[in-house]
Amino acid sequence: MLSKSQARTFFLGGTAVTFLIFIGLTIYSMAPSNDQSNHLNITEQVIKGKHLWETNNCMGCHSILGEGGYYAPELTKVIDRKGAPMVKAILQSPIPWAPNGRKMVAYNMSDEDAEAMVEYFKWIGGIDLNGFDRIVSPLAKDKIKD
């Protein structure tokens, strides 16, 4: 059993060590060499695509980087999976796109808006995911190749 002074020393020493580890990891994670945000590649098209993503409430059904709805596919690496022409065609389709029985709204986007969305998806796909670039949607479990 520790005496009162030993317990205090143990507590203060453990707190100091934990604090120093926390500060060290914070400094390490903030180092420019560890930047994974892909922020240098943000263009006006990417900003417009993000705006379209938000105003059309795409996140209500889809997810990006694991955030959003799970009704429809995860779109973080959609350009790698489907290709830009396919994504653009879906966004410009005048009729609802309905794969696997789930119907997507027919956005009938202009060429400019569809291109902005594709650029946004390309930018999102360029973010370093620390190796977690597998399909993460529960709707696509059967497509995961181990």
CSV table of C-alpha atoms in Angstrom, one decimal:
chain,number,residue,atom,x,y,z
A,1,MET,CA,0.0,0.0,0.0
A,2,LEU,CA,1.3,3.5,-0.9
A,3,SER,CA,1.6,6.2,1.6
A,4,LYS,CA,-0.1,9.5,1.0
A,5,SER,CA,3.0,11.2,-0.3
A,6,GLN,CA,3.9,8.2,-2.5
A,7,ALA,CA,0.4,8.2,-3.9
A,8,ARG,CA,0.6,11.9,-4.6
A,9,THR,CA,4.0,11.5,-6.3
A,10,PHE,CA,2.7,8.5,-8.3
A,11,PHE,CA,-0.4,10.5,-9.4
A,12,LEU,CA,1.6,13.7,-10.3
A,13,GLY,CA,4.3,11.7,-12.1
A,14,GLY,CA,1.7,9.7,-14.1
A,15,THR,CA,-0.1,12.9,-15.0
A,16,ALA,CA,3.1,14.6,-16.1
A,17,VAL,CA,4.2,11.6,-18.3
A,18,THR,CA,0.7,11.4,-19.8
A,19,PHE,CA,0.7,15.1,-20.5
A,20,LEU,CA,4.1,15.0,-22.2
A,21,ILE,CA,3.0,12.0,-24.3
A,22,PHE,CA,-0.1,13.9,-25.3
A,23,ILE,CA,1.9,17.1,-26.2
A,24,GLY,CA,4.4,15.0,-28.2
A,25,LEU,CA,1.7,13.2,-30.2
A,26,THR,CA,-0.1,16.5,-30.9
A,27,ILE,CA,3.1,18.1,-32.2
A,28,TYR,CA,3.8,15.0,-34.3
A,29,SER,CA,0.3,14.9,-35.8
A,30,MET,CA,0.4,18.7,-36.6
A,31,ALA,CA,3.8,18.4,-38.5
A,32,PRO,CA,3.5,19.4,-42.1
A,33,SER,CA,4.9,16.1,-43.2
A,34,ASN,CA,1.9,14.4,-41.7
A,35,ASP,CA,-0.7,16.5,-43.5
A,36,GLN,CA,-3.3,14.2,-45.0
A,37,SER,CA,-6.0,16.7,-45.8
A,38,ASN,CA,-5.3,17.2,-49.5
A,39,HIS,CA,-6.0,20.9,-49.0
A,40,LEU,CA,-3.5,22.0,-51.6
A,41,ASN,CA,-5.7,20.5,-54.4
A,42,ILE,CA,-8.8,22.4,-53.6
A,43,THR,CA,-10.0,24.3,-56.6
A,44,GLU,CA,-13.1,26.4,-57.4
A,45,GLN,CA,-14.6,23.3,-59.1
A,46,VAL,CA,-14.1,21.3,-55.9
A,47,ILE,CA,-15.7,24.1,-53.8
A,48,LYS,CA,-18.6,24.2,-56.2
A,49,GLY,CA,-19.0,20.4,-56.0
A,50,LYS,CA,-19.0,20.5,-52.2
A,51,HIS,CA,-21.7,23.2,-52.4
A,52,LEU,CA,-23.8,21.1,-54.7
A,53,TRP,CA,-23.3,18.1,-52.4
A,54,GLU,CA,-24.6,20.1,-49.5
A,55,THR,CA,-27.5,21.9,-51.2
A,56,ASN,CA,-28.8,18.7,-52.8
A,57,ASN,CA,-28.6,16.9,-49.4
A,58,CYS,CA,-26.6,14.0,-50.9
A,59,MET,CA,-25.4,13.1,-47.4
A,60,GLY,CA,-29.0,12.2,-46.5
A,61,CYS,CA,-28.5,9.0,-48.5
A,62,HIS,CA,-24.8,8.7,-49.3
A,63,SER,CA,-21.7,8.9,-47.1
A,64,ILE,CA,-18.2,10.3,-47.6
A,65,LEU,CA,-15.4,9.3,-45.3
A,66,GLY,CA,-17.9,7.3,-43.3
A,67,GLU,CA,-20.1,10.3,-42.6
A,68,GLY,CA,-23.7,10.5,-43.8
A,69,GLY,CA,-26.5,8.1,-44.7
A,70,TYR,CA,-26.2,4.4,-45.4
A,71,TYR,CA,-29.2,4.1,-47.7
A,72,ALA,CA,-27.0,4.5,-50.8
A,73,PRO,CA,-23.3,3.7,-51.6
A,74,GLU,CA,-20.3,5.2,-49.9
A,75,LEU,CA,-18.8,7.7,-52.3
A,76,THR,CA,-15.3,8.4,-50.9
A,77,LYS,CA,-13.6,6.4,-53.8
A,78,VAL,CA,-16.5,6.4,-56.2
A,79,ILE,CA,-14.3,7.7,-59.1
A,80,ASP,CA,-11.9,4.8,-58.6
A,81,ARG,CA,-14.7,2.3,-58.5
A,82,LYS,CA,-17.0,3.6,-61.3
A,83,GLY,CA,-15.0,6.2,-63.2
A,84,ALA,CA,-15.7,9.8,-63.9
A,85,PRO,CA,-17.8,9.3,-67.1
A,86,MET,CA,-20.2,6.9,-65.2
A,87,VAL,CA,-20.6,9.3,-62.2
A,88,LYS,CA,-21.2,12.2,-64.6
A,89,ALA,CA,-23.8,10.2,-66.6
A,90,ILE,CA,-25.7,9.3,-63.4
A,91,LEU,CA,-25.8,12.9,-62.2
A,92,GLN,CA,-27.0,14.1,-65.6
A,93,SER,CA,-29.6,11.5,-66.1
A,94,PRO,CA,-33.1,12.8,-66.6
A,95,ILE,CA,-34.6,9.7,-65.2
A,96,PRO,CA,-34.1,8.3,-61.7
A,97,TRP,CA,-31.2,5.9,-61.4
A,98,ALA,CA,-32.2,2.7,-59.6
A,99,PRO,CA,-29.5,0.1,-59.0
A,100,ASN,CA,-30.4,-2.8,-56.7
A,101,GLY,CA,-33.9,-1.5,-56.3
A,102,ARG,CA,-32.9,1.8,-54.6
A,103,LYS,CA,-34.0,4.8,-56.5
A,104,MET,CA,-31.8,7.9,-56.7
A,105,VAL,CA,-33.3,11.3,-57.4
A,106,ALA,CA,-32.9,12.3,-61.1
A,107,TYR,CA,-30.9,15.5,-60.7
A,108,ASN,CA,-30.6,16.1,-64.4
A,109,MET,CA,-27.5,18.3,-63.7
A,110,SER,CA,-25.9,20.6,-66.2
A,111,ASP,CA,-22.6,19.6,-67.6
A,112,GLU,CA,-20.9,22.3,-65.5
A,113,ASP,CA,-22.5,21.1,-62.3
A,114,ALA,CA,-21.8,17.4,-63.0
A,115,GLU,CA,-18.2,18.2,-63.7
A,116,ALA,CA,-17.9,20.1,-60.4
A,117,MET,CA,-19.3,17.1,-58.5
A,118,VAL,CA,-16.8,14.8,-60.3
A,119,GLU,CA,-14.0,17.1,-59.3
A,120,TYR,CA,-15.2,17.1,-55.7
A,121,PHE,CA,-15.3,13.3,-55.7
A,122,LYS,CA,-11.8,13.2,-57.3
A,123,TRP,CA,-10.6,15.5,-54.5
A,124,ILE,CA,-12.2,13.4,-51.8
A,125,GLY,CA,-10.7,10.3,-53.3
A,126,GLY,CA,-7.3,11.9,-53.1
A,127,ILE,CA,-7.3,12.2,-49.3
A,128,ASP,CA,-4.9,9.8,-47.6
A,129,LEU,CA,-7.1,7.3,-45.7
A,130,ASN,CA,-4.2,5.5,-43.9
A,131,GLY,CA,-4.9,2.4,-45.8
A,132,PHE,CA,-8.7,2.3,-45.1
A,133,ASP,CA,-9.6,2.6,-48.8
A,134,ARG,CA,-11.8,-0.4,-48.8
A,135,ILE,CA,-15.5,-0.3,-49.4
A,136,VAL,CA,-17.0,0.7,-46.1
A,137,SER,CA,-20.7,0.8,-46.9
A,138,PRO,CA,-22.7,-2.0,-45.2
A,139,LEU,CA,-24.6,-2.2,-48.5
A,140,ALA,CA,-21.5,-3.3,-50.3
A,141,LYS,CA,-20.2,-6.1,-47.9
A,142,ASP,CA,-20.4,-8.6,-50.7
A,143,LYS,CA,-18.0,-6.6,-52.9
A,144,ILE,CA,-15.1,-6.6,-50.3
A,145,LYS,CA,-12.2,-8.7,-51.5
A,146,ASP,CA,-10.0,-9.9,-48.6
